[in-house]
Short mmCIF file of C-alpha atoms and ligand atoms in Angstrom, two decimals:
data_model
loop_
_atom_site.label_atom_id
_atom_site.label_comp_id
_atom_site.label_asym_id
_atom_site.label_seq_id
_atom_site.Cartn_x
_atom_site.Cartn_y
_atom_site.Cartn_z
CA MET K 27 -29.29 -9.25 -9.83
CA LEU K 28 -27.63 -9.34 -6.45
CA GLN K 29 -26.00 -5.99 -5.84
CA ARG K 30 -22.66 -5.20 -4.28
CA LEU K 31 -22.96 -3.98 -0.69
CA ARG K 32 -22.95 -0.22 -0.18
CA GLY K 33 -19.55 1.20 0.72
CA PHE K 34 -17.67 -1.74 -0.86
CA ARG K 35 -15.75 -1.65 -4.12
CA ASP K 36 -15.05 -3.99 -7.05
CA MET K 37 -11.65 -3.31 -8.49
CA TYR K 38 -10.95 -3.98 -12.16
CA PRO K 39 -7.44 -4.49 -13.62
CA GLU K 40 -6.98 -0.94 -14.98
CA TYR K 41 -7.85 0.51 -11.58
CA MET K 42 -5.75 -2.08 -9.74
CA ARG K 43 -2.73 -1.21 -11.83
CA ALA K 44 -2.97 2.47 -10.82
CA ARG K 45 -3.55 1.50 -7.18
CA ARG K 46 -0.57 -0.86 -7.20
CA ILE K 47 1.73 1.95 -8.38
CA VAL K 48 0.48 4.18 -5.54
CA PHE K 49 0.63 1.46 -2.87
CA ASP K 50 4.13 0.39 -3.91
CA LYS K 51 5.34 3.99 -3.74
CA ILE K 52 3.92 4.41 -0.23
CA CYS K 53 5.55 1.20 0.99
CA SER K 54 8.87 2.05 -0.62
CA VAL K 55 8.98 5.45 1.12
CA ALA K 56 8.24 3.68 4.44
CA ARG K 57 11.09 1.24 3.77
CA SER K 58 13.40 4.15 2.96
CA PHE K 59 12.62 5.51 6.44
CA GLY K 60 13.73 2.20 7.99
CA PHE K 61 10.26 0.69 8.59
CA HIS K 62 9.60 -3.06 8.26
CA GLU K 63 6.38 -4.57 6.95
CA ILE K 64 4.03 -6.63 9.15
CA ASP K 65 0.50 -8.04 8.92
CA SER K 66 -2.11 -9.19 11.44
CA PRO K 67 -5.58 -10.84 11.47
CA SER K 68 -8.58 -9.26 9.75
CA VAL K 69 -10.86 -10.56 12.50
CA GLU K 70 -10.37 -9.90 16.21
CA LEU K 71 -12.33 -10.13 19.45
CA LEU K 72 -14.59 -7.09 19.77
CA ASP K 73 -13.25 -6.52 23.29
CA LEU K 74 -9.89 -5.58 21.81
CA PHE K 75 -11.48 -2.38 20.51
CA ARG K 76 -13.78 -1.89 23.50
CA ILE K 77 -10.77 -1.55 25.76
CA LYS K 78 -8.44 0.36 23.50
CA SER K 79 -10.16 2.50 20.92
CA GLY K 80 -13.17 4.02 22.62
CA GLU K 81 -16.93 3.85 22.26
CA GLU K 82 -17.14 5.70 18.94
CA ILE K 83 -15.24 3.12 16.94
CA VAL K 84 -17.01 0.14 18.58
CA LYS K 85 -20.32 1.61 17.35
CA GLN K 86 -18.90 1.42 13.83
CA THR K 87 -17.73 -2.18 13.82
CA PHE K 88 -18.91 -5.00 11.58
CA SER K 89 -19.24 -7.36 14.55
CA PHE K 90 -20.99 -10.67 15.02
CA MET K 91 -21.06 -13.87 17.06
CA ASP K 92 -18.95 -16.66 15.63
CA LYS K 93 -19.96 -20.33 15.84
CA GLY K 94 -18.13 -20.65 19.15
CA GLY K 95 -20.28 -17.88 20.66
CA ARG K 96 -17.45 -15.33 20.67
CA GLU K 97 -18.17 -11.69 19.92
CA ILE K 98 -15.81 -10.93 17.08
CA THR K 99 -15.37 -8.16 14.54
CA LEU K 100 -13.74 -7.30 11.26
CA ILE K 101 -10.96 -4.91 12.28
CA PRO K 102 -11.98 -1.22 12.22
CA GLU K 103 -8.36 -0.15 12.83
CA LEU K 104 -4.98 -1.75 13.36
CA THR K 105 -3.44 -0.06 16.38
CA PRO K 106 -4.66 -2.46 19.13
CA SER K 107 -3.50 -5.52 17.13
CA VAL K 108 -0.06 -4.01 16.51
CA ALA K 109 0.26 -3.08 20.19
CA ARG K 110 -0.58 -6.69 21.09
CA MET K 111 2.09 -7.93 18.67
CA ILE K 112 4.65 -5.65 20.32
CA ALA K 113 3.66 -6.80 23.82
CA ALA K 114 3.98 -10.46 22.81
CA ARG K 115 7.60 -10.11 21.72
CA LYS K 116 9.92 -9.09 24.54
CA ASP K 117 12.96 -9.76 22.35
CA LEU K 118 12.36 -6.93 19.87
CA THR K 119 15.16 -4.40 19.63
CA LYS K 120 13.75 -0.93 20.25
CA PRO K 121 12.96 1.33 18.58
CA VAL K 122 10.67 -0.86 16.53
CA LYS K 123 9.47 0.69 13.25
CA TRP K 124 6.65 -1.18 11.53
CA PHE K 125 4.30 -0.52 8.65
CA SER K 126 1.41 -2.39 7.10
CA PHE K 127 -1.34 -1.83 4.53
CA PRO K 128 -4.36 -3.94 5.52
CA LYS K 129 -8.00 -3.80 4.55
CA MET K 130 -10.36 -2.67 7.28
CA TRP K 131 -14.06 -2.22 7.83
CA ARG K 132 -16.20 0.43 9.49
CA TYR K 133 -19.98 0.54 9.47
CA GLU K 134 -20.11 4.25 8.59
CA GLU K 135 -22.48 6.07 6.27
CA PRO K 136 -20.71 5.75 2.90
CA GLN K 137 -19.83 9.18 1.50
CA SER K 138 -17.07 10.86 -0.44
CA GLY K 139 -13.79 9.54 1.03
CA ARG K 140 -15.52 7.30 3.57
CA LEU K 141 -16.34 3.69 2.79
CA ARG K 142 -17.31 0.57 4.70
CA GLU K 143 -14.31 -1.34 3.40
CA PHE K 144 -11.05 0.46 2.77
CA TYR K 145 -7.30 0.02 2.93
CA GLN K 146 -5.33 1.86 5.58
CA PHE K 147 -1.59 2.32 5.54
CA ASN K 148 -0.19 2.28 9.08
CA ALA K 149 3.27 3.26 10.30
CA ASP K 150 4.23 3.21 13.96
CA ILE K 151 7.34 3.55 16.12
CA PHE K 152 7.55 1.77 19.48
CA GLY K 153 9.96 2.35 22.35
CA VAL K 154 10.75 6.05 21.93
CA SER K 155 9.32 8.58 24.38
CA GLU K 156 11.32 11.45 22.87
CA ILE K 157 9.65 13.82 20.41
CA TYR K 158 12.10 12.59 17.71
CA ALA K 159 9.79 9.66 16.94
CA ASP K 160 6.76 11.96 16.58
CA ALA K 161 8.79 14.03 14.12
CA GLU K 162 9.92 10.93 12.20
CA VAL K 163 6.37 9.59 11.65
CA MET K 164 4.97 13.02 10.79
CA ALA K 165 7.82 13.54 8.32
CA LEU K 166 7.20 10.08 6.84
CA ALA K 167 3.52 10.94 6.32
CA MET K 168 4.46 14.15 4.51
CA GLU K 169 7.25 12.52 2.47
CA ILE K 170 4.76 9.91 1.27
CA LEU K 171 2.35 12.61 0.12
CA ASP K 172 5.16 14.61 -1.51
CA SER K 173 6.44 11.54 -3.33
CA LEU K 174 2.95 11.01 -4.75
CA GLY K 175 3.04 14.47 -6.30
CA LEU K 176 0.96 16.20 -3.62
CA GLU K 177 3.53 18.68 -2.33
CA GLY K 178 1.77 21.93 -1.44
CA LYS K 179 -1.66 20.31 -1.87
CA TYR K 180 -2.15 19.33 1.77
CA THR K 181 -1.84 20.78 5.28
CA MET K 182 -0.45 18.89 8.25
CA ARG K 183 -1.97 20.21 11.47
CA PHE K 184 -1.08 19.05 14.94
CA SER K 185 -1.84 19.65 18.55
CA ASP K 186 -0.93 18.25 21.93
CA ARG K 187 -3.35 16.37 24.14
CA ILE K 188 -1.28 17.07 27.27
CA LEU K 189 -1.52 20.81 26.70
CA MET K 190 -5.20 20.52 25.86
CA GLU K 191 -5.94 18.34 28.86
CA ASN K 192 -4.22 20.79 31.18
CA MET K 193 -6.26 23.57 29.69
CA LEU K 194 -9.52 21.65 30.08
CA ARG K 195 -8.68 20.75 33.67
CA SER K 196 -7.90 24.37 34.49
CA MET K 197 -11.45 25.07 33.31
CA HIS K 198 -12.64 22.33 35.72
CA ILE K 199 -13.66 20.03 32.89
CA ASP K 200 -12.93 16.57 34.25
CA ASN K 201 -14.52 14.28 31.70
CA ILE K 202 -11.55 14.69 29.37
CA GLU K 203 -12.35 11.74 27.13
CA GLU K 204 -15.84 13.08 26.44
CA ALA K 205 -14.49 16.60 25.89
CA PHE K 206 -11.99 15.30 23.31
CA ARG K 207 -14.72 13.33 21.60
CA ILE K 208 -16.93 16.41 21.23
CA ILE K 209 -14.06 18.70 20.20
CA ASP K 210 -13.05 16.14 17.55
CA LYS K 211 -16.53 16.37 16.03
CA LYS K 212 -16.66 20.16 16.16
CA ASP K 213 -16.15 20.80 12.45
CA LYS K 214 -18.66 18.13 11.46
CA ILE K 215 -21.58 19.30 13.65
CA PRO K 216 -23.56 22.57 13.92
CA GLU K 217 -22.32 24.98 16.60
CA GLU K 218 -25.59 24.55 18.60
CA VAL K 219 -24.99 20.81 18.85
CA PHE K 220 -21.43 21.47 19.99
CA TYR K 221 -22.82 23.83 22.69
CA GLU K 222 -25.46 21.36 23.78
CA GLU K 223 -23.05 18.46 24.11
CA MET K 224 -20.38 20.52 25.85
CA LYS K 225 -22.87 22.01 28.28
CA LYS K 226 -23.47 18.50 29.61
CA ILE K 227 -19.93 18.51 30.99
CA THR K 228 -19.18 22.19 31.68
CA SER K 229 -20.61 25.72 32.00
CA GLU K 230 -21.79 27.87 29.08
CA GLU K 231 -19.07 30.41 29.84
CA ASN K 232 -16.45 27.70 29.56
CA VAL K 233 -17.83 26.61 26.20
CA ASP K 234 -17.36 30.18 24.92
CA THR K 235 -13.78 30.30 26.20
CA LEU K 236 -13.10 26.92 24.67
CA LEU K 237 -14.47 28.00 21.30
CA ASP K 238 -12.09 30.98 21.37
CA ILE K 239 -9.16 28.72 22.16
CA LEU K 240 -10.06 26.29 19.40
CA ARG K 241 -9.93 29.11 16.88
CA ILE K 242 -6.26 29.67 17.69
CA SER K 243 -4.01 28.17 15.06
CA GLY K 244 -1.08 29.11 12.90
CA ASP K 245 2.49 29.96 13.72
CA ILE K 246 3.56 27.92 16.74
CA ASP K 247 5.33 30.75 18.59
CA ALA K 248 2.38 33.07 18.12
CA VAL K 249 -0.04 30.43 19.34
CA LEU K 250 2.02 29.50 22.37
CA SER K 251 2.37 33.13 23.38
CA LYS K 252 -1.43 33.41 23.47
CA LEU K 253 -1.78 30.50 25.87
CA GLU K 254 -1.05 30.48 29.57
CA HIS K 255 0.06 26.88 29.51
CA PHE K 256 3.73 26.85 28.67
CA GLU K 257 4.69 23.50 30.13
CA ARG K 258 4.75 21.84 26.70
CA SER K 259 5.97 24.79 24.68
CA GLU K 260 9.56 23.56 24.53
CA VAL K 261 8.54 20.15 23.18
CA ILE K 262 6.22 21.71 20.63
CA ALA K 263 8.84 24.23 19.48
CA ASN K 264 11.37 21.40 19.24
CA LEU K 265 8.98 19.41 17.05
CA LYS K 266 8.67 22.34 14.70
CA ASP K 267 12.49 22.62 14.40
CA LEU K 268 12.85 18.89 13.83
CA LEU K 269 10.25 18.94 11.07
CA SER K 270 12.04 21.76 9.33
CA ALA K 271 15.24 19.68 9.41
CA TYR K 272 13.26 17.09 7.42
CA GLY K 273 12.26 19.90 5.05
CA LYS K 274 8.64 19.68 6.20
CA ARG K 275 6.22 21.93 8.02
CA ALA K 276 3.11 21.57 10.11
CA VAL K 277 0.60 24.04 11.53
CA PHE K 278 -0.08 24.05 15.24
CA ASP K 279 -3.86 23.91 15.64
CA LEU K 280 -5.58 23.32 18.97
CA SER K 281 -8.78 22.08 17.35
CA ILE K 282 -7.00 18.83 16.41
CA VAL K 283 -7.69 16.35 19.21
CA ARG K 284 -8.51 13.11 17.30
CA GLY K 285 -11.46 10.85 17.94
CA LEU K 286 -9.74 7.79 19.33
CA ALA K 287 -9.49 7.42 23.09
CA TYR K 288 -5.92 6.18 23.44
CA TYR K 289 -3.87 9.20 22.34
CA THR K 290 -1.67 10.67 25.08
CA GLY K 291 0.48 13.38 23.50
CA ILE K 292 1.05 14.91 20.08
CA VAL K 293 -1.88 14.31 17.74
CA PHE K 294 -1.95 15.20 14.04
CA GLU K 295 -4.10 15.17 10.94
CA VAL K 296 -3.60 15.98 7.29
CA HIS K 297 -6.31 17.58 5.16
CA ASP K 298 -6.25 18.67 1.55
CA ALA K 299 -5.22 22.31 1.32
CA ARG K 300 -8.62 23.42 -0.03
CA GLY K 301 -10.38 21.72 2.87
CA GLU K 302 -12.77 19.91 0.53
CA TYR K 303 -12.41 16.39 1.88
CA ARG K 304 -12.36 14.51 5.16
CA ALA K 305 -8.94 13.83 6.74
CA ILE K 306 -6.38 12.12 4.50
CA LEU K 307 -4.56 10.69 7.48
CA GLY K 308 -4.40 10.93 11.24
CA GLY K 309 -2.26 9.74 14.10
CA GLY K 310 -0.46 10.58 17.27
CA ARG K 311 1.23 9.29 20.39
CA TYR K 312 -0.37 6.51 22.40
CA ASP K 313 2.02 5.67 25.23
CA GLY K 314 -0.40 3.61 27.33
CA VAL K 315 -1.69 0.96 24.93
CA VAL K 316 1.09 -1.66 24.76
CA GLU K 317 1.19 -2.06 28.56
CA LEU K 318 -2.52 -2.94 28.55
CA PHE K 319 -1.39 -6.27 27.06
CA GLY K 320 0.76 -7.01 30.09
CA ALA K 321 4.04 -5.67 28.73
CA GLN K 322 6.27 -3.01 30.24
CA HIS K 323 5.49 0.62 29.57
CA THR K 324 6.25 1.07 25.85
CA PRO K 325 5.82 4.49 24.29
CA ALA K 326 4.32 4.50 20.79
CA VAL K 327 3.52 6.94 18.01
CA GLY K 328 2.18 6.47 14.50
CA PHE K 329 -0.52 7.20 11.98
CA GLY K 330 -3.07 5.64 9.66
CA MET K 331 -3.84 6.78 6.12
CA GLY K 332 -6.82 5.44 4.19
CA ASP K 333 -6.79 4.93 0.44
CA ALA K 334 -10.08 6.73 -0.28
CA VAL K 335 -9.40 10.43 0.35
CA LEU K 336 -5.87 9.99 -0.95
CA GLU K 337 -7.29 8.78 -4.27
CA LEU K 338 -9.82 11.64 -4.45
CA LEU K 339 -7.07 14.19 -3.88
CA MET K 340 -4.63 12.57 -6.33
CA ARG K 341 -7.34 12.54 -8.99
CA ARG K 342 -8.24 16.16 -8.30
CA GLU K 343 -4.59 17.19 -8.60
CA GLY K 344 -4.04 15.13 -11.77
CA VAL K 345 -1.40 12.85 -10.24
CA TRP K 346 -3.42 9.61 -10.09
CA PRO K 347 -1.62 7.08 -12.34
CA GLU K 348 -3.09 6.30 -15.71
CA GLU K 349 -5.66 3.50 -15.54
CA LYS K 350 -4.83 1.09 -18.33
CA ILE K 351 -3.64 -2.44 -18.81
CA ASP K 352 -0.59 -3.28 -20.87
CA MET K 353 1.61 -6.22 -21.78
CA ASP K 354 5.26 -6.64 -22.82
CA TYR K 355 4.69 -9.40 -25.40
CA PHE K 356 1.80 -11.20 -27.02
CA VAL K 357 2.70 -14.52 -28.63
CA ALA K 358 0.53 -15.14 -31.71
CA ILE K 359 0.32 -18.65 -33.09
CA ILE K 360 0.16 -19.92 -36.67
CA PRO K 361 -1.88 -23.20 -36.67
CA GLY K 362 0.34 -26.18 -35.90
CA PHE K 363 2.96 -24.32 -33.83
CA ARG K 364 1.30 -24.10 -30.40
CA GLU K 365 3.90 -26.09 -28.45
CA GLU K 366 6.80 -24.12 -29.95
CA ALA K 367 4.91 -20.90 -29.13
CA ILE K 368 4.45 -21.99 -25.51
CA LYS K 369 8.20 -22.59 -25.26
CA VAL K 370 8.94 -19.10 -26.62
CA ALA K 371 6.48 -17.56 -24.15
CA MET K 372 8.02 -19.46 -21.23
CA GLN K 373 11.56 -18.36 -22.15
CA LEU K 374 10.49 -14.71 -22.06
CA ARG K 375 8.43 -15.16 -18.86
CA LYS K 376 11.52 -16.60 -17.17
CA LYS K 377 13.47 -13.51 -18.27
CA GLY K 378 10.94 -11.46 -16.27
CA TYR K 379 8.68 -10.18 -19.05
CA ARG K 380 4.90 -10.10 -18.94
CA VAL K 381 3.85 -12.38 -21.76
CA ASP K 382 0.37 -13.29 -22.96
CA ILE K 383 -0.24 -16.03 -25.51
CA GLU K 384 -3.10 -16.98 -27.84
CA LEU K 385 -5.38 -19.39 -25.96
CA ARG K 386 -7.85 -19.95 -28.78
CA GLU K 387 -7.44 -20.72 -32.47
CA ARG K 388 -8.24 -17.33 -33.92
CA SER K 389 -6.98 -16.03 -37.24
CA ILE K 390 -3.76 -14.01 -37.17
CA GLY K 391 -5.83 -10.91 -37.93
CA LYS K 392 -7.98 -11.47 -34.85
CA GLN K 393 -4.95 -12.27 -32.72
CA MET K 394 -3.37 -8.95 -33.78
CA LYS K 395 -6.54 -7.10 -32.87
CA TYR K 396 -6.52 -8.72 -29.46
CA ALA K 397 -2.83 -7.81 -28.99
CA ASN K 398 -3.78 -4.21 -29.73
CA LYS K 399 -6.61 -4.28 -27.21
CA ILE K 400 -4.36 -5.50 -24.39
CA ASN K 401 -1.76 -2.85 -25.32
CA ALA K 402 0.98 -5.35 -26.11
CA ARG K 403 4.27 -3.57 -26.81
CA TYR K 404 5.47 -6.36 -29.15
CA VAL K 405 3.82 -9.28 -30.91
CA ILE K 406 5.79 -12.45 -31.63
CA ILE K 407 4.34 -14.61 -34.38
CA VAL K 408 5.41 -18.23 -34.07
CA GLY K 409 5.19 -20.17 -37.33
CA GLU K 410 7.32 -21.94 -39.95
CA GLU K 411 10.51 -19.92 -39.07
CA ILE K 412 10.68 -21.52 -35.62
CA LYS K 413 12.20 -24.58 -37.30
CA SER K 414 15.39 -22.50 -37.66
CA GLY K 415 14.98 -20.90 -34.21
CA GLU K 416 13.38 -17.73 -35.56
CA VAL K 417 10.09 -15.85 -35.17
CA VAL K 418 8.44 -12.71 -36.54
CA LEU K 419 8.70 -9.81 -34.09
CA LYS K 420 6.36 -6.88 -34.57
CA ASP K 421 6.87 -3.56 -32.81
CA MET K 422 3.31 -2.42 -32.13
CA GLU K 423 4.35 1.22 -31.71
CA SER K 424 6.28 1.69 -34.97
CA GLY K 425 4.52 -1.11 -36.89
CA GLU K 426 7.96 -2.41 -37.92
CA GLN K 427 8.16 -6.17 -38.41
CA LYS K 428 11.26 -8.39 -38.72
CA VAL K 429 12.44 -11.97 -38.41
CA VAL K 430 14.64 -12.47 -35.33
CA LYS K 431 16.35 -15.29 -33.41
CA VAL K 432 14.26 -16.30 -30.37
CA GLU K 433 17.26 -16.12 -28.03
CA ASN K 434 17.89 -12.48 -29.02
CA ILE K 435 14.43 -11.30 -27.95
CA GLY K 436 14.35 -9.27 -24.77
CA SER K 437 18.04 -9.57 -23.93
P1 HAM X 526 -8.45 7.16 12.24
O1 HAM X 526 -8.39 8.65 12.29
O2 HAM X 526 -9.64 6.50 12.77
O3 HAM X 526 -7.14 6.64 12.99
O4 HAM X 526 -8.23 6.72 10.74
C1 HAM X 526 -7.08 7.14 10.03
C2 HAM X 526 -7.39 7.33 8.56
O5 HAM X 526 -8.05 6.18 8.05
C3 HAM X 526 -8.35 8.46 8.25
O6 HAM X 526 -7.71 9.70 8.24
C4 HAM X 526 -8.81 8.04 6.86
O7 HAM X 526 -7.80 8.29 5.90
C5 HAM X 526 -8.90 6.54 6.99
N1 HAM X 526 -10.29 6.14 7.28
C6 HAM X 526 -10.90 6.04 8.47
N2 HAM X 526 -12.18 5.65 8.33
C7 HAM X 526 -12.39 5.48 7.01
C8 HAM X 526 -13.49 5.06 6.19
N3 HAM X 526 -14.66 4.72 6.72
N4 HAM X 526 -13.32 5.02 4.85
C9 HAM X 526 -12.13 5.32 4.29
N5 HAM X 526 -11.06 5.71 5.00
C10 HAM X 526 -11.17 5.79 6.33
C11 HAM X 526 -6.84 5.31 13.16
O8 HAM X 526 -7.39 4.41 12.61
C12 HAM X 526 -5.60 5.08 14.02
N6 HAM X 526 -5.53 3.66 14.35
C13 HAM X 526 -4.37 5.55 13.28
C14 HAM X 526 -3.10 5.35 14.06
C15 HAM X 526 -2.13 4.46 13.79
N7 HAM X 526 -2.76 6.04 15.13
C16 HAM X 526 -1.59 5.60 15.55
N8 HAM X 526 -1.19 4.63 14.75
#
């Protein structure tokens, strides 16, 4: 038999139902924060990611030549497409707050929480250079997790690329992009590999100093007092105060730099509190991307959250919705009354109920068994009584059965 590709998932109805509850919750929290939903193509020119995202992500793309000889790819992330959409519309009233929940693809080694095809919720704010927008998206990320029952089960950590860049430059490290790339991998690679890669761009002594700095995390004031670079301390302290106004908190942690090339300011990541899984979500400020599409300078900040680690964590914490199918009504049919039964089903469907109906000619006994299997709340048996506008209504929970007027059902 032909197998499913590795890192891809088939999703059956029970699972989809649970996912739908989670996805709807996430989108409704985004809407409550004043974000509007958008969508964009699943396939883009590979160059879009070459210019914007950095080498690392291009290595992971599902890319190919199309019939017109163009080098195209399934999207590995959404940020460049959204930035292009912003640049194309000069008439948008700023700030712009957009969210979306597309599928995306990365040719990574499939492992716990990392797949080759996944969904990623994105929320971004455009047109605000003030730290207020950073606080708003970070708070949104945390409110989403809290609303899913994960309060206290995750840690939001953040850092600042400006502060980090200044620090690296003061150590005469000039290849900042490469330094960020290596620092981002630090927790995933052995310390010797970190040394080796870093030593290609700076001295051994500097690598030691850097390792000390990267260990600094915790209370923002304490961390800032340990550093000589105060130029961003006000902004960072302000962010902490803003987050507490939202009723949220984040840990300042210099080891957070993020893998993508375009970040220019605050960067953040959320991990599960036990540190068992890969990042649940990540984001930050990327003030230079929109203008690469020929628009005016447009500051931007946002995050992306995949569905995979979120699901692992929700399952571990017992807050993943129950995976089952159910139905409001099942319409059972006595032979000879199919058309009347269809009419009854349609009346209830128009009232907004989920209604299944017998599509074969099974015995009533078998129809009842089926109704049980699909977890129908009520069964309506359409037979002789329909001539006087009545049917048998059975409550599948209590077992109670009575004859009722069709127009009185479900109103
Ligand atoms: P990213 O850190 O590459 O950032 O991905 C963000 C999140 O997407 C990760 O934390 C994880 O939840 C999920 N994710 C990434 N790769 C995979 C995978 N192979 N399988 C399952 N989930 C995955 C970005 O993509 C940025 N564009 C986010 C952003 C939006 N920054 C600003 N706005």
